[in-house]
Amino acid sequence: MTDYNDLIFEISRPGRIAADLPKSDVAFVDLARKFPNHLIRKTAAELPEVSEPQLMRHYTALSNKNFGVDNGFYPLGSCTMKYNPKINEDVARLPGFANIHPFQPAQTVQGAFELMYELQEDLKTISGMDALTLQPAAGAQGEWTGLIMMKAYHQANGEGTTRTKILVPDSAHGTNPSSAFIAGFDVVEIPSTKDGTVDLEELKKQVGSDTAGLMLTNPNTLGLFEKEILAMSEIIHGVGGLLYYDGANLNAIMGKTTPGAMGFDIVHLNLHKSFSTPHGGGGPGSGPVGVKSFLAPYLPIPQIEKQEGRFMLNANYPLSIGRVKGYYGNFGVNVRAYTYIRTMGPDGLRQVSESAVLHANYLRDRLAPYFTVSHAQFCKHEFVLSGIKQKKLGVPTKDMAKRLLDFGYYAPTVYFPLIVEEAMMIEPTETETKETLDAFADTLIQIAKEVEETPELVLEAPHHTPVKRIDEVQAARKLVLVYDKSIEK
Amino acid sequence: MANDFRYLPDTDQDQKDMLAALNISSVDALFADLPNEIRLQEPLAIPAAVPESILMKKMRELANKNKDANRYSLFLGAGTYDHYIPSVVDHVISRSEFYTAYTPYQAEASQGELQAIFEFQTMICELTGMDAANSSLYDGFTAIGEAATLAIRSTKRSKVVVSKGVHPQGREVLTTVSAGFGYAVDEIKQDGDTTDLQDLIEKVDQQTAAVIVQYPNFFGSVEDLAEIKAIAEAQKALFIVVANPLALALLESPGNLGADIVVGDTQPLGLAMSFGGPHCGYFAVKKKYVRKLPGRIVGQTVDKDGKRGFVLTLQTREQHIKREKATSNMSSNQALNALASAVFMSALGKEGIRQMAQLNIEKADYMARLLEEKGFSVNNQAPFFNEFVVELPFSVRQTNEKLLENRFIGGYDLEKEYGLRNHMLLAVTEQRTKEEIEAFVGVLEGMINDRLQ
Ligand SMILES: Cc1ncc(COP(=O)(O)O)c(C=O)c1O
């Protein structure tokens, strides 16, 4: 099955179709009479022509060449690849959710508004914030939304032109500096100390009247809790800056603490991570943004509100940053997150974090003797190993990652965070069994042994995947981004 | 802690064993680094957990509070459309190998996803007439923002001009984006149902990075891209076209009419309306801009044995490598929706998509003629695709209430954004039958008759 190597264009034959359109029951319209000639398409778009069974077999064959959480362990650090509950999918597909139009009159979509309103309330509680928008489509869009609000706030205070800098630790995810840049800020990188947390002395040196804010995820991308968070909050707030929370790592602290309690002013949440909605090969996601009350007027419009038991949209916020995405965000993803939160309740969410953290520490403890542990203290929901020992033996981390694929595991995140050499970032999540953690640990340990004994086995991995090692250099050098008949398969 | 929750596998014994291995007596020890001041003292104040069987019932009740397009006949479009979605689409995207995966960082374990996206990119290029496309952006409106930013960054100019015929929400997102990044947005008036070309000529100058128009525009009318291209080109501004991909089955591709960037939303191609999301932004460019494409791109290459394979490519433009110098901050995208649209395009194929587009034209045309016959006036002067504007003798709100009583969901009110009182934007897709169209028009007629009496 995995030998299948056809493109849908190659199995296409003129005259086949896998859809069933109704015959027209109204008068024929001759395009040539309706549209000017130069606006009529002359050559049809070369879309594939296949029958329904062919189509199903094609995509089923492709799915068999793809690895998801339902296939096995997916320890991709920072991405929180936890199990995606099936009820979430069923609920999102109910016609009352899937088949409603965003511009229907409010009285015809009260159920959708109610769900959105309640989800907002839940997320406010979970994040410790006072107001929230569901509009952003993913984490990075949430970051940018939050930063634009930060900018609007400083502008309203007459400091729009002076507060130009966003401080970002060197351990931050790449989206943080990138979002800051497109929100029109200058990015200042703050180094971490040897123990992996933000260097407070450096932070103090960098802050000033030009500081718009600090972007931080806590626990940070090394999986470490920034213990000095209250001190940081004081430093930033002391100069009139704001504290932004990258909520990608919320899975470690749900029910234990909140970004609000830590002093953050703005938070985005990655519902597709912490709240178990599938990320579908790269998305969709959802990145709601919560703020403390003094920032509520800047939230994107419209906002969902409840008045006399009815839910309605309110766009009457003159200080709002405007709109960041179409309609009400990724509603279907939000339905899944809402369903998940209802499934877990307060105790469940706390246990999620406790188990996620226990699993990460247990796995780290098992692997520590064989690799280089980036930092000695307990970690939160993820941890970073360094493959520097193995690199010295001639086998870089990327090759160990490829070798893992041979054993039916997805690989950890590699070469991130950038501040750890030969980084391997592992996030087991709460939904894996101890047996899986043990088997994975055994496998990685075996790979470490292979590095010493039979390095070529690792260097040439993977051996058991549908394709062998992919040539990335050729892909970038000889760009082929669309189907080209002339290239052999 | 153990076993109360079906997604959490730890037994008491598992927990004991793991704690013992870590030499600690309770999980709390792992949270000892949380300062006391920030610890929650109480459980989160959210509703208690609900068992699956009861939850499913509750969720059905909640969903049933909405009047959905399965039970009501929908004539509302304005950017989101009720189209036929072949069954295969949901069957494919429900395969958990696809939907429970993430961004294919390890190509060898993700060939299925990578190939499907490569095919998606190809199909988008076929429809738009462009050379390269990415693997999706959040939606069509955010894609407009990304396109404008690309134009600003590559021309080093200071403003973009956008036609008022571009979806109001697209223009709103663009305004937010531009305010952050720091460039100006000039709006071009409408001349009736299409872009006012005189106004365009006056506003496009040497500081204009791009001209942005929609095809068909928000009123459903097909803009003359050739004329607009000439105006943009005269000032060396990029030409950005926001296109409904279904309409491109029959309309000349923007690529052939001179577009530098084509963006839009693939919602008409197999995506549920889902109250406005998740949909899927597409982004296609001419060769010259390939390295400036925002988001992820899949490229074809070979494996070690020379066998064809696929991989994410040009990653050095991306945020995880380039950080603040990246082409975009995009990380998660809408890949699963892109897959759905690829399945849709494969299902309809070269002929089917044309048939579907033709049906849309015919149904909309039929309804517009019928309305005119009954004495209503249709505003569109330019040819339109599956949407048009009708003027009513009543408020749109009043009309929609009456329609709702008759199980119709009526059109979009054009007063707020365009100052057009009593003007309704109607969408007629292939899903609407002749009977539905006639019954809908019948309700409007009835309203007039009631008033005359
Ligand atoms: C720490 C961190 N911040 C931000 C993001 C961006 O989130 P998204 O991919 O949803 O845009 C991610 C995930 O990619 C992340 O891991």
CSV table of N, CA and C and ligand atoms in Angstrom, one decimal, chain A residues 78-79 138-141 143 173 175-176 217 221 246 248-249 268 270 272-273 416, chain B residues 102 105 138 329-332, ligand 1:
chain,number,residue,atom,x,y,z
A,78,SER,N,6.6,21.6,22.0
A,78,SER,CA,6.0,22.9,21.7
A,78,SER,C,4.7,22.8,21.0
A,79,CYS,N,4.4,21.6,20.4
A,79,CYS,CA,3.1,21.5,19.6
A,79,CYS,C,2.0,20.8,20.3
A,138,ALA,N,-5.1,31.4,15.1
A,138,ALA,CA,-4.0,30.6,15.6
A,138,ALA,C,-3.1,31.4,16.6
A,139,GLY,N,-2.1,30.7,17.1
A,139,GLY,CA,-1.3,31.3,18.1
A,139,GLY,C,-0.6,32.6,17.6
A,140,ALA,N,0.0,32.5,16.5
A,140,ALA,CA,0.7,33.6,15.9
A,140,ALA,C,-0.2,34.8,15.6
A,141,GLN,N,-1.4,34.5,15.2
A,141,GLN,CA,-2.3,35.6,14.9
A,141,GLN,C,-2.8,36.2,16.2
A,143,GLU,N,-0.8,36.4,18.8
A,143,GLU,CA,0.3,37.3,19.3
A,143,GLU,C,0.2,38.6,18.6
A,173,HIS,N,9.8,31.3,21.0
A,173,HIS,CA,9.4,30.8,19.8
A,173,HIS,C,9.5,31.8,18.7
A,175,THR,N,7.8,32.8,16.3
A,175,THR,CA,6.6,33.6,16.0
A,175,THR,C,6.6,34.9,16.8
A,176,ASN,N,7.2,34.9,18.0
A,176,ASN,CA,7.2,36.1,18.9
A,176,ASN,C,7.9,37.3,18.2
A,217,THR,N,6.7,33.1,27.3
A,217,THR,CA,5.9,32.0,27.6
A,217,THR,C,6.4,31.4,28.9
A,221,THR,N,10.3,27.9,26.6
A,221,THR,CA,10.4,26.8,25.6
A,221,THR,C,11.4,25.8,26.0
A,246,ASP,N,2.6,34.2,25.9
A,246,ASP,CA,2.4,33.3,24.8
A,246,ASP,C,1.9,32.0,25.4
A,248,ALA,N,1.2,29.1,24.4
A,248,ALA,CA,1.4,27.8,23.8
A,248,ALA,C,1.7,26.7,24.9
A,249,ASN,N,2.2,27.1,26.0
A,249,ASN,CA,2.6,26.2,27.0
A,249,ASN,C,1.6,26.1,28.2
A,268,HIS,N,-2.4,35.0,24.7
A,268,HIS,CA,-3.1,34.2,23.7
A,268,HIS,C,-3.1,32.8,24.1
A,270,ASN,N,-3.5,28.7,22.7
A,270,ASN,CA,-3.5,27.9,21.5
A,270,ASN,C,-4.5,26.7,21.8
A,272,HIS,N,-5.8,24.7,19.8
A,272,HIS,CA,-5.4,23.5,19.1
A,272,HIS,C,-4.3,22.7,19.8
A,273,LYS,N,-3.8,23.3,20.9
A,273,LYS,CA,-2.8,22.5,21.7
A,273,LYS,C,-3.5,22.1,23.0
A,416,PHE,N,15.4,23.3,18.0
A,416,PHE,CA,14.6,24.4,18.7
A,416,PHE,C,14.4,24.0,20.1
B,102,TYR,N,0.3,17.0,12.5
B,102,TYR,CA,0.7,18.4,12.5
B,102,TYR,C,1.6,18.7,11.3
B,105,TYR,N,7.0,18.3,9.6
B,105,TYR,CA,8.4,18.6,9.8
B,105,TYR,C,9.3,17.5,9.4
B,138,TYR,N,-4.8,31.7,7.0
B,138,TYR,CA,-6.0,31.6,7.9
B,138,TYR,C,-7.3,31.7,7.1
B,329,ASN,N,4.6,35.9,10.0
B,329,ASN,CA,4.7,35.3,11.3
B,329,ASN,C,3.9,34.0,11.3
B,330,MET,N,3.3,33.6,10.2
B,330,MET,CA,2.4,32.4,10.1
B,330,MET,C,3.1,31.1,10.5
B,331,SER,N,2.5,30.4,11.3
B,331,SER,CA,3.1,29.1,11.7
B,331,SER,C,2.0,28.1,11.5
B,332,SER,N,1.0,28.0,12.4
B,332,SER,CA,-0.2,27.1,12.0
B,332,SER,C,-0.9,27.8,10.9
C,1,LIG,C1,5.8,28.6,22.1
C,1,LIG,C2,4.9,28.8,20.9
C,1,LIG,N1,4.5,30.1,20.6
C,1,LIG,C3,3.7,30.3,19.6
C,1,LIG,C4,3.3,29.4,18.6
C,1,LIG,C5,2.5,29.8,17.4
C,1,LIG,O1,1.2,29.2,17.4
C,1,LIG,P1,0.5,28.9,16.1
C,1,LIG,O2,1.3,27.8,15.4
C,1,LIG,O3,-0.8,28.4,16.5
C,1,LIG,O4,0.5,30.1,15.3
C,1,LIG,C6,3.8,28.0,18.9
C,1,LIG,C7,3.4,26.9,18.0
C,1,LIG,O5,3.7,26.8,16.8
C,1,LIG,C8,4.6,27.8,20.0
C,1,LIG,O6,5.0,26.5,20.2
